[in-house]
């Protein structure tokens, strides 16, 4: 920086000097001199000219500043134009091409996907595209550690996007340590996990707009992709039916056994008492009763008081 300032002073004082002569006079190395020249060029203090033997001339700081600002204005204008072109392209995609894609997806017949690699790619795409929810029944899936690791990675993608993820597994898989660790990791990541004694088929629903179902027996190792909203809605209702009767396994509960107060509230709930009656029985306020009931339903993964009672009975809390 000091060399470039010194060189600038010499060039202002004697504009006609040859750069080679000036380097020799200053006694700088070639690298030092070129570095100083490059710095002056970068700042716009050296401009091309035909008036000097070197083809360069020192200009005033004001001139350099004006040129830098003009260059910056030009770059901003180019950037603004590029942004506007991109916005126009996005609007064109949405206005002209998105309706075509939507009509094709809604109107076309179910798609048959064959092969584990293609099915895995389909599921990964579905996880990446999930915006609101991803629902699934998981009977008879590959429970090897590599498959579980891939599934955990896919489902974390959906959770990271803020989608609600709910999955039902056969209760028998909890006897496998790798699966139990996998389900605990999913629960810790924010997924809703329940189990059932038996599940009739494997299904996946994403954002109420896509469903993946098993192919007919003749096409083993294949999956059917459905995008028709009416059919996807029926599949989603099927999932909700199984979700309502499934339960959260004790191994995944944040509190395996309720305290005495919670257990007493649970017993009175199961007996059919109202909040007011429970409050009078236990000599606590209605607000406290509601809080205790909310704690129980959350711990049990239940959506209603009745469901909380069913889950608690299965866990031996009653």
PDB file of N, CA, C and O in Angstrom, residues 117-183:
ATOM      1  N   UNK A 117     -34.838 -49.621  -5.914  1.00  0.00           N
ATOM      2  CA  UNK A 117     -34.118 -48.353  -6.096  1.00  0.00           C
ATOM      3  C   UNK A 117     -35.077 -47.237  -6.500  1.00  0.00           C
ATOM      4  O   UNK A 117     -35.008 -46.120  -5.975  1.00  0.00           O
ATOM      5  N   UNK A 118     -35.977 -47.539  -7.432  1.00  0.00           N
ATOM      6  CA  UNK A 118     -36.929 -46.515  -7.878  1.00  0.00           C
ATOM      7  C   UNK A 118     -37.915 -46.163  -6.768  1.00  0.00           C
ATOM      8  O   UNK A 118     -38.292 -45.000  -6.609  1.00  0.00           O
ATOM      9  N   UNK A 119     -38.322 -47.180  -5.998  1.00  0.00           N
ATOM     10  CA  UNK A 119     -39.245 -46.903  -4.893  1.00  0.00           C
ATOM     11  C   UNK A 119     -38.559 -46.039  -3.840  1.00  0.00           C
ATOM     12  O   UNK A 119     -39.146 -45.092  -3.304  1.00  0.00           O
ATOM     13  N   UNK A 120     -37.268 -46.360  -3.537  1.00  0.00           N
ATOM     14  CA  UNK A 120     -36.526 -45.550  -2.560  1.00  0.00           C
ATOM     15  C   UNK A 120     -36.393 -44.112  -3.045  1.00  0.00           C
ATOM     16  O   UNK A 120     -36.540 -43.161  -2.269  1.00  0.00           O
ATOM     17  N   UNK A 121     -36.132 -43.924  -4.360  1.00  0.00           N
ATOM     18  CA  UNK A 121     -36.030 -42.570  -4.906  1.00  0.00           C
ATOM     19  C   UNK A 121     -37.374 -41.841  -4.822  1.00  0.00           C
ATOM     20  O   UNK A 121     -37.431 -40.645  -4.518  1.00  0.00           O
ATOM     21  N   UNK A 122     -38.460 -42.594  -5.067  1.00  0.00           N
ATOM     22  CA  UNK A 122     -39.805 -42.006  -4.960  1.00  0.00           C
ATOM     23  C   UNK A 122     -40.073 -41.528  -3.539  1.00  0.00           C
ATOM     24  O   UNK A 122     -40.577 -40.419  -3.321  1.00  0.00           O
ATOM     25  N   UNK A 123     -39.726 -42.358  -2.557  1.00  0.00           N
ATOM     26  CA  UNK A 123     -39.981 -41.990  -1.160  1.00  0.00           C
ATOM     27  C   UNK A 123     -39.125 -40.797  -0.747  1.00  0.00           C
ATOM     28  O   UNK A 123     -39.583 -39.930   0.006  1.00  0.00           O
ATOM     29  N   UNK A 124     -37.888 -40.748  -1.241  1.00  0.00           N
ATOM     30  CA  UNK A 124     -37.036 -39.608  -0.892  1.00  0.00           C
ATOM     31  C   UNK A 124     -37.595 -38.322  -1.495  1.00  0.00           C
ATOM     32  O   UNK A 124     -37.619 -37.275  -0.843  1.00  0.00           O
ATOM     33  N   UNK A 125     -38.058 -38.401  -2.746  1.00  0.00           N
ATOM     34  CA  UNK A 125     -38.667 -37.219  -3.368  1.00  0.00           C
ATOM     35  C   UNK A 125     -39.907 -36.775  -2.595  1.00  0.00           C
ATOM     36  O   UNK A 125     -40.147 -35.574  -2.408  1.00  0.00           O
ATOM     37  N   UNK A 126     -40.708 -37.768  -2.148  1.00  0.00           N
ATOM     38  CA  UNK A 126     -41.915 -37.431  -1.386  1.00  0.00           C
ATOM     39  C   UNK A 126     -41.546 -36.741  -0.075  1.00  0.00           C
ATOM     40  O   UNK A 126     -42.180 -35.764   0.332  1.00  0.00           O
ATOM     41  N   UNK A 127     -40.501 -37.260   0.601  1.00  0.00           N
ATOM     42  CA  UNK A 127     -40.072 -36.644   1.864  1.00  0.00           C
ATOM     43  C   UNK A 127     -39.582 -35.220   1.638  1.00  0.00           C
ATOM     44  O   UNK A 127     -39.870 -34.311   2.417  1.00  0.00           O
ATOM     45  N   UNK A 128     -38.853 -35.013   0.549  1.00  0.00           N
ATOM     46  CA  UNK A 128     -38.335 -33.673   0.269  1.00  0.00           C
ATOM     47  C   UNK A 128     -39.444 -32.694  -0.107  1.00  0.00           C
ATOM     48  O   UNK A 128     -39.316 -31.489   0.100  1.00  0.00           O
ATOM     49  N   UNK A 129     -40.515 -33.219  -0.691  1.00  0.00           N
ATOM     50  CA  UNK A 129     -41.590 -32.325  -1.134  1.00  0.00           C
ATOM     51  C   UNK A 129     -42.647 -32.088  -0.060  1.00  0.00           C
ATOM     52  O   UNK A 129     -43.510 -31.227  -0.221  1.00  0.00           O
ATOM     53  N   UNK A 130     -42.609 -32.841   1.047  1.00  0.00           N
ATOM     54  CA  UNK A 130     -43.641 -32.716   2.083  1.00  0.00           C
ATOM     55  C   UNK A 130     -43.627 -31.309   2.682  1.00  0.00           C
ATOM     56  O   UNK A 130     -42.586 -30.809   3.100  1.00  0.00           O
ATOM     57  N   UNK A 131     -44.801 -30.690   2.722  1.00  0.00           N
ATOM     58  CA  UNK A 131     -44.918 -29.347   3.290  1.00  0.00           C
ATOM     59  C   UNK A 131     -45.765 -29.352   4.568  1.00  0.00           C
ATOM     60  O   UNK A 131     -45.471 -28.613   5.495  1.00  0.00           O
ATOM     61  N   UNK A 132     -46.813 -30.158   4.609  1.00  0.00           N
ATOM     62  CA  UNK A 132     -47.714 -30.133   5.762  1.00  0.00           C
ATOM     63  C   UNK A 132     -47.696 -31.428   6.551  1.00  0.00           C
ATOM     64  O   UNK A 132     -47.692 -31.398   7.779  1.00  0.00           O
ATOM     65  N   UNK A 133     -47.689 -32.591   5.872  1.00  0.00           N
ATOM     66  CA  UNK A 133     -47.732 -33.845   6.620  1.00  0.00           C
ATOM     67  C   UNK A 133     -47.218 -35.010   5.767  1.00  0.00           C
ATOM     68  O   UNK A 133     -47.264 -34.975   4.537  1.00  0.00           O
ATOM     69  N   UNK A 134     -46.727 -36.020   6.468  1.00  0.00           N
ATOM     70  CA  UNK A 134     -46.339 -37.285   5.848  1.00  0.00           C
ATOM     71  C   UNK A 134     -46.821 -38.391   6.780  1.00  0.00           C
ATOM     72  O   UNK A 134     -46.372 -38.486   7.929  1.00  0.00           O
ATOM     73  N   UNK A 135     -47.771 -39.207   6.319  1.00  0.00           N
ATOM     74  CA  UNK A 135     -48.409 -40.236   7.127  1.00  0.00           C
ATOM     75  C   UNK A 135     -48.076 -41.607   6.547  1.00  0.00           C
ATOM     76  O   UNK A 135     -48.033 -41.772   5.330  1.00  0.00           O
ATOM     77  N   UNK A 136     -47.868 -42.606   7.418  1.00  0.00           N
ATOM     78  CA  UNK A 136     -47.536 -43.918   6.866  1.00  0.00           C
ATOM     79  C   UNK A 136     -47.864 -45.052   7.830  1.00  0.00           C
ATOM     80  O   UNK A 136     -47.784 -44.900   9.056  1.00  0.00           O
ATOM     81  N   UNK A 137     -48.251 -46.185   7.246  1.00  0.00           N
ATOM     82  CA  UNK A 137     -48.331 -47.482   7.925  1.00  0.00           C
ATOM     83  C   UNK A 137     -47.121 -48.272   7.466  1.00  0.00           C
ATOM     84  O   UNK A 137     -46.827 -48.317   6.273  1.00  0.00           O
ATOM     85  N   UNK A 138     -46.435 -48.962   8.400  1.00  0.00           N
ATOM     86  CA  UNK A 138     -45.164 -49.591   8.063  1.00  0.00           C
ATOM     87  C   UNK A 138     -45.105 -51.077   8.403  1.00  0.00           C
ATOM     88  O   UNK A 138     -44.208 -51.522   9.114  1.00  0.00           O
ATOM     89  N   UNK A 139     -45.992 -51.904   7.903  1.00  0.00           N
ATOM     90  CA  UNK A 139     -45.842 -53.345   8.139  1.00  0.00           C
ATOM     91  C   UNK A 139     -44.873 -53.950   7.124  1.00  0.00           C
ATOM     92  O   UNK A 139     -44.788 -53.498   5.985  1.00  0.00           O
ATOM     93  N   UNK A 140     -44.119 -54.952   7.544  1.00  0.00           N
ATOM     94  CA  UNK A 140     -43.314 -55.726   6.616  1.00  0.00           C
ATOM     95  C   UNK A 140     -42.248 -54.962   5.866  1.00  0.00           C
ATOM     96  O   UNK A 140     -41.873 -55.335   4.764  1.00  0.00           O
ATOM     97  N   UNK A 141     -41.713 -53.888   6.431  1.00  0.00           N
ATOM     98  CA  UNK A 141     -40.682 -53.137   5.727  1.00  0.00           C
ATOM     99  C   UNK A 141     -39.309 -53.703   6.027  1.00  0.00           C
ATOM    100  O   UNK A 141     -39.130 -54.525   6.928  1.00  0.00           O
ATOM    101  N   UNK A 142     -38.310 -53.265   5.271  1.00  0.00           N
ATOM    102  CA  UNK A 142     -36.921 -53.664   5.494  1.00  0.00           C
ATOM    103  C   UNK A 142     -36.446 -53.015   6.796  1.00  0.00           C
ATOM    104  O   UNK A 142     -36.402 -51.792   6.915  1.00  0.00           O
ATOM    105  N   UNK A 143     -36.089 -53.848   7.779  1.00  0.00           N
ATOM    106  CA  UNK A 143     -35.691 -53.333   9.087  1.00  0.00           C
ATOM    107  C   UNK A 143     -34.192 -53.483   9.333  1.00  0.00           C
ATOM    108  O   UNK A 143     -33.737 -53.451  10.476  1.00  0.00           O
ATOM    109  N   UNK A 144     -33.412 -53.655   8.264  1.00  0.00           N
ATOM    110  CA  UNK A 144     -31.962 -53.693   8.419  1.00  0.00           C
ATOM    111  C   UNK A 144     -31.461 -52.311   8.825  1.00  0.00           C
ATOM    112  O   UNK A 144     -32.120 -51.287   8.575  1.00  0.00           O
ATOM    113  N   UNK A 145     -30.284 -52.271   9.455  1.00  0.00           N
ATOM    114  CA  UNK A 145     -29.761 -50.982   9.929  1.00  0.00           C
ATOM    115  C   UNK A 145     -29.529 -49.983   8.788  1.00  0.00           C
ATOM    116  O   UNK A 145     -29.854 -48.792   8.933  1.00  0.00           O
ATOM    117  N   UNK A 146     -28.987 -50.410   7.608  1.00  0.00           N
ATOM    118  CA  UNK A 146     -28.853 -49.431   6.511  1.00  0.00           C
ATOM    119  C   UNK A 146     -30.198 -48.871   6.062  1.00  0.00           C
ATOM    120  O   UNK A 146     -30.320 -47.669   5.799  1.00  0.00           O
ATOM    121  N   UNK A 147     -31.222 -49.740   5.967  1.00  0.00           N
ATOM    122  CA  UNK A 147     -32.548 -49.265   5.543  1.00  0.00           C
ATOM    123  C   UNK A 147     -33.128 -48.298   6.570  1.00  0.00           C
ATOM    124  O   UNK A 147     -33.739 -47.289   6.207  1.00  0.00           O
ATOM    125  N   UNK A 148     -32.947 -48.608   7.865  1.00  0.00           N
ATOM    126  CA  UNK A 148     -33.452 -47.714   8.903  1.00  0.00           C
ATOM    127  C   UNK A 148     -32.731 -46.367   8.866  1.00  0.00           C
ATOM    128  O   UNK A 148     -33.342 -45.314   9.084  1.00  0.00           O
ATOM    129  N   UNK A 149     -31.428 -46.400   8.596  1.00  0.00           N
ATOM    130  CA  UNK A 149     -30.668 -45.150   8.521  1.00  0.00           C
ATOM    131  C   UNK A 149     -31.155 -44.286   7.357  1.00  0.00           C
ATOM    132  O   UNK A 149     -31.302 -43.068   7.490  1.00  0.00           O
ATOM    133  N   UNK A 150     -31.430 -44.922   6.195  1.00  0.00           N
ATOM    134  CA  UNK A 150     -31.946 -44.177   5.043  1.00  0.00           C
ATOM    135  C   UNK A 150     -33.320 -43.588   5.360  1.00  0.00           C
ATOM    136  O   UNK A 150     -33.621 -42.450   4.998  1.00  0.00           O
ATOM    137  N   UNK A 151     -34.162 -44.388   6.021  1.00  0.00           N
ATOM    138  CA  UNK A 151     -35.503 -43.916   6.361  1.00  0.00           C
ATOM    139  C   UNK A 151     -35.427 -42.741   7.342  1.00  0.00           C
ATOM    140  O   UNK A 151     -36.163 -41.753   7.208  1.00  0.00           O
ATOM    141  N   UNK A 152     -34.542 -42.833   8.333  1.00  0.00           N
ATOM    142  CA  UNK A 152     -34.393 -41.746   9.303  1.00  0.00           C
ATOM    143  C   UNK A 152     -33.956 -40.465   8.597  1.00  0.00           C
ATOM    144  O   UNK A 152     -34.464 -39.379   8.888  1.00  0.00           O
ATOM    145  N   UNK A 153     -33.037 -40.588   7.638  1.00  0.00           N
ATOM    146  CA  UNK A 153     -32.575 -39.412   6.903  1.00  0.00           C
ATOM    147  C   UNK A 153     -33.712 -38.795   6.102  1.00  0.00           C
ATOM    148  O   UNK A 153     -33.881 -37.568   6.086  1.00  0.00           O
ATOM    149  N   UNK A 154     -34.541 -39.646   5.450  1.00  0.00           N
ATOM    150  CA  UNK A 154     -35.672 -39.122   4.671  1.00  0.00           C
ATOM    151  C   UNK A 154     -36.665 -38.397   5.557  1.00  0.00           C
ATOM    152  O   UNK A 154     -37.150 -37.302   5.219  1.00  0.00           O
ATOM    153  N   UNK A 155     -36.971 -38.994   6.694  1.00  0.00           N
ATOM    154  CA  UNK A 155     -38.020 -38.420   7.529  1.00  0.00           C
ATOM    155  C   UNK A 155     -37.529 -37.172   8.255  1.00  0.00           C
ATOM    156  O   UNK A 155     -38.325 -36.285   8.566  1.00  0.00           O
ATOM    157  N   UNK A 156     -36.241 -37.100   8.522  1.00  0.00           N
ATOM    158  CA  UNK A 156     -35.712 -35.865   9.102  1.00  0.00           C
ATOM    159  C   UNK A 156     -35.821 -34.703   8.113  1.00  0.00           C
ATOM    160  O   UNK A 156     -35.954 -33.541   8.517  1.00  0.00           O
ATOM    161  N   UNK A 157     -35.758 -35.015   6.823  1.00  0.00           N
ATOM    162  CA  UNK A 157     -35.936 -33.970   5.811  1.00  0.00           C
ATOM    163  C   UNK A 157     -37.330 -33.362   5.942  1.00  0.00           C
ATOM    164  O   UNK A 157     -37.502 -32.139   5.958  1.00  0.00           O
ATOM    165  N   UNK A 158     -38.346 -34.240   6.029  1.00  0.00           N
ATOM    166  CA  UNK A 158     -39.722 -33.752   6.159  1.00  0.00           C
ATOM    167  C   UNK A 158     -39.904 -32.956   7.447  1.00  0.00           C
ATOM    168  O   UNK A 158     -40.546 -31.902   7.460  1.00  0.00           O
ATOM    169  N   UNK A 159     -39.342 -33.453   8.553  1.00  0.00           N
ATOM    170  CA  UNK A 159     -39.480 -32.757   9.830  1.00  0.00           C
ATOM    171  C   UNK A 159     -38.786 -31.399   9.791  1.00  0.00           C
ATOM    172  O   UNK A 159     -39.288 -30.418  10.353  1.00  0.00           O
ATOM    173  N   UNK A 160     -37.627 -31.347   9.131  1.00  0.00           N
ATOM    174  CA  UNK A 160     -36.895 -30.085   9.051  1.00  0.00           C
ATOM    175  C   UNK A 160     -37.678 -29.025   8.285  1.00  0.00           C
ATOM    176  O   UNK A 160     -37.515 -27.824   8.523  1.00  0.00           O
ATOM    177  N   UNK A 161     -38.541 -29.442   7.372  1.00  0.00           N
ATOM    178  CA  UNK A 161     -39.359 -28.506   6.602  1.00  0.00           C
ATOM    179  C   UNK A 161     -40.612 -28.090   7.354  1.00  0.00           C
ATOM    180  O   UNK A 161     -41.428 -27.323   6.845  1.00  0.00           O
ATOM    181  N   UNK A 162     -40.795 -28.631   8.569  1.00  0.00           N
ATOM    182  CA  UNK A 162     -41.954 -28.265   9.364  1.00  0.00           C
ATOM    183  C   UNK A 162     -43.171 -29.135   9.125  1.00  0.00           C
ATOM    184  O   UNK A 162     -44.262 -28.830   9.615  1.00  0.00           O
ATOM    185  N   UNK A 163     -43.012 -30.225   8.382  1.00  0.00           N
ATOM    186  CA  UNK A 163     -44.143 -31.119   8.128  1.00  0.00           C
ATOM    187  C   UNK A 163     -44.420 -31.989   9.357  1.00  0.00           C
ATOM    188  O   UNK A 163     -43.512 -32.351  10.101  1.00  0.00           O
ATOM    189  N   UNK A 164     -45.703 -32.304   9.569  1.00  0.00           N
ATOM    190  CA  UNK A 164     -46.084 -33.232  10.633  1.00  0.00           C
ATOM    191  C   UNK A 164     -45.867 -34.657  10.130  1.00  0.00           C
ATOM    192  O   UNK A 164     -46.314 -35.020   9.046  1.00  0.00           O
ATOM    193  N   UNK A 165     -45.152 -35.442  10.907  1.00  0.00           N
ATOM    194  CA  UNK A 165     -44.846 -36.814  10.494  1.00  0.00           C
ATOM    195  C   UNK A 165     -45.437 -37.784  11.506  1.00  0.00           C
ATOM    196  O   UNK A 165     -45.117 -37.725  12.693  1.00  0.00           O
ATOM    197  N   UNK A 166     -46.354 -38.653  11.030  1.00  0.00           N
ATOM    198  CA  UNK A 166     -46.975 -39.655  11.896  1.00  0.00           C
ATOM    199  C   UNK A 166     -46.840 -41.032  11.243  1.00  0.00           C
ATOM    200  O   UNK A 166     -47.148 -41.188  10.057  1.00  0.00           O
ATOM    201  N   UNK A 167     -46.378 -42.002  12.024  1.00  0.00           N
ATOM    202  CA  UNK A 167     -46.136 -43.343  11.496  1.00  0.00           C
ATOM    203  C   UNK A 167     -46.634 -44.382  12.490  1.00  0.00           C
ATOM    204  O   UNK A 167     -46.471 -44.220  13.707  1.00  0.00           O
ATOM    205  N   UNK A 168     -47.221 -45.462  11.956  1.00  0.00           N
ATOM    206  CA  UNK A 168     -47.685 -46.579  12.786  1.00  0.00           C
ATOM    207  C   UNK A 168     -46.883 -47.823  12.396  1.00  0.00           C
ATOM    208  O   UNK A 168     -46.778 -48.160  11.212  1.00  0.00           O
ATOM    209  N   UNK A 169     -46.335 -48.493  13.411  1.00  0.00           N
ATOM    210  CA  UNK A 169     -45.555 -49.707  13.219  1.00  0.00           C
ATOM    211  C   UNK A 169     -46.257 -50.891  13.880  1.00  0.00           C
ATOM    212  O   UNK A 169     -47.024 -50.709  14.829  1.00  0.00           O
ATOM    213  N   UNK A 170     -45.966 -52.115  13.454  1.00  0.00           N
ATOM    214  CA  UNK A 170     -46.436 -53.283  14.199  1.00  0.00           C
ATOM    215  C   UNK A 170     -45.756 -53.316  15.569  1.00  0.00           C
ATOM    216  O   UNK A 170     -44.555 -53.054  15.683  1.00  0.00           O
ATOM    217  N   UNK A 171     -46.501 -53.606  16.602  1.00  0.00           N
ATOM    218  CA  UNK A 171     -45.940 -53.606  17.959  1.00  0.00           C
ATOM    219  C   UNK A 171     -44.787 -54.591  18.087  1.00  0.00           C
ATOM    220  O   UNK A 171     -43.859 -54.376  18.883  1.00  0.00           O
ATOM    221  N   UNK A 172     -44.789 -55.666  17.296  1.00  0.00           N
ATOM    222  CA  UNK A 172     -43.756 -56.695  17.421  1.00  0.00           C
ATOM    223  C   UNK A 172     -42.359 -56.181  17.092  1.00  0.00           C
ATOM    224  O   UNK A 172     -41.360 -56.727  17.578  1.00  0.00           O
ATOM    225  N   UNK A 173     -42.244 -55.123  16.278  1.00  0.00           N
ATOM    226  CA  UNK A 173     -40.914 -54.657  15.878  1.00  0.00           C
ATOM    227  C   UNK A 173     -40.159 -54.032  17.038  1.00  0.00           C
ATOM    228  O   UNK A 173     -38.939 -53.870  16.973  1.00  0.00           O
ATOM    229  N   UNK A 174     -40.868 -53.673  18.113  1.00  0.00           N
ATOM    230  CA  UNK A 174     -40.197 -53.060  19.260  1.00  0.00           C
ATOM    231  C   UNK A 174     -39.244 -54.027  19.949  1.00  0.00           C
ATOM    232  O   UNK A 174     -38.398 -53.612  20.740  1.00  0.00           O
ATOM    233  N   UNK A 175     -39.390 -55.324  19.666  1.00  0.00           N
ATOM    234  CA  UNK A 175     -38.492 -56.306  20.283  1.00  0.00           C
ATOM    235  C   UNK A 175     -37.105 -56.279  19.652  1.00  0.00           C
ATOM    236  O   UNK A 175     -36.181 -56.907  20.169  1.00  0.00           O
ATOM    237  N   UNK A 176     -36.957 -55.547  18.550  1.00  0.00           N
ATOM    238  CA  UNK A 176     -35.655 -55.454  17.889  1.00  0.00           C
ATOM    239  C   UNK A 176     -34.954 -54.175  18.338  1.00  0.00           C
ATOM    240  O   UNK A 176     -35.464 -53.064  18.123  1.00  0.00           O
ATOM    241  N   UNK A 177     -33.790 -54.294  19.002  1.00  0.00           N
ATOM    242  CA  UNK A 177     -33.114 -53.102  19.544  1.00  0.00           C
ATOM    243  C   UNK A 177     -32.849 -52.016  18.494  1.00  0.00           C
ATOM    244  O   UNK A 177     -32.987 -50.828  18.783  1.00  0.00           O
ATOM    245  N   UNK A 178     -32.472 -52.413  17.277  1.00  0.00           N
ATOM    246  CA  UNK A 178     -32.165 -51.402  16.251  1.00  0.00           C
ATOM    247  C   UNK A 178     -33.404 -50.606  15.883  1.00  0.00           C
ATOM    248  O   UNK A 178     -33.337 -49.382  15.679  1.00  0.00           O
ATOM    249  N   UNK A 179     -34.551 -51.285  15.806  1.00  0.00           N
ATOM    250  CA  UNK A 179     -35.790 -50.598  15.466  1.00  0.00           C
ATOM    251  C   UNK A 179     -36.209 -49.667  16.602  1.00  0.00           C
ATOM    252  O   UNK A 179     -36.637 -48.535  16.372  1.00  0.00           O
ATOM    253  N   UNK A 180     -36.091 -50.144  17.840  1.00  0.00           N
ATOM    254  CA  UNK A 180     -36.462 -49.320  18.985  1.00  0.00           C
ATOM    255  C   UNK A 180     -35.603 -48.059  19.040  1.00  0.00           C
ATOM    256  O   UNK A 180     -36.102 -46.952  19.286  1.00  0.00           O
ATOM    257  N   UNK A 181     -34.298 -48.205  18.782  1.00  0.00           N
ATOM    258  CA  UNK A 181     -33.414 -47.028  18.757  1.00  0.00           C
ATOM    259  C   UNK A 181     -33.817 -46.073  17.640  1.00  0.00           C
ATOM    260  O   UNK A 181     -33.797 -44.845  17.809  1.00  0.00           O
ATOM    261  N   UNK A 182     -34.202 -46.649  16.502  1.00  0.00           N
ATOM    262  CA  UNK A 182     -34.655 -45.838  15.372  1.00  0.00           C
ATOM    263  C   UNK A 182     -35.908 -45.036  15.734  1.00  0.00           C
ATOM    264  O   UNK A 182     -36.004 -43.836  15.434  1.00  0.00           O
ATOM    265  N   UNK A 183     -36.867 -45.695  16.391  1.00  0.00           N
ATOM    266  CA  UNK A 183     -38.113 -45.015  16.756  1.00  0.00           C
ATOM    267  C   UNK A 183     -37.871 -43.951  17.819  1.00  0.00           C
ATOM    268  O   UNK A 183     -38.519 -42.898  17.811  1.00  0.00           O
TER     269      UNK A 183
END
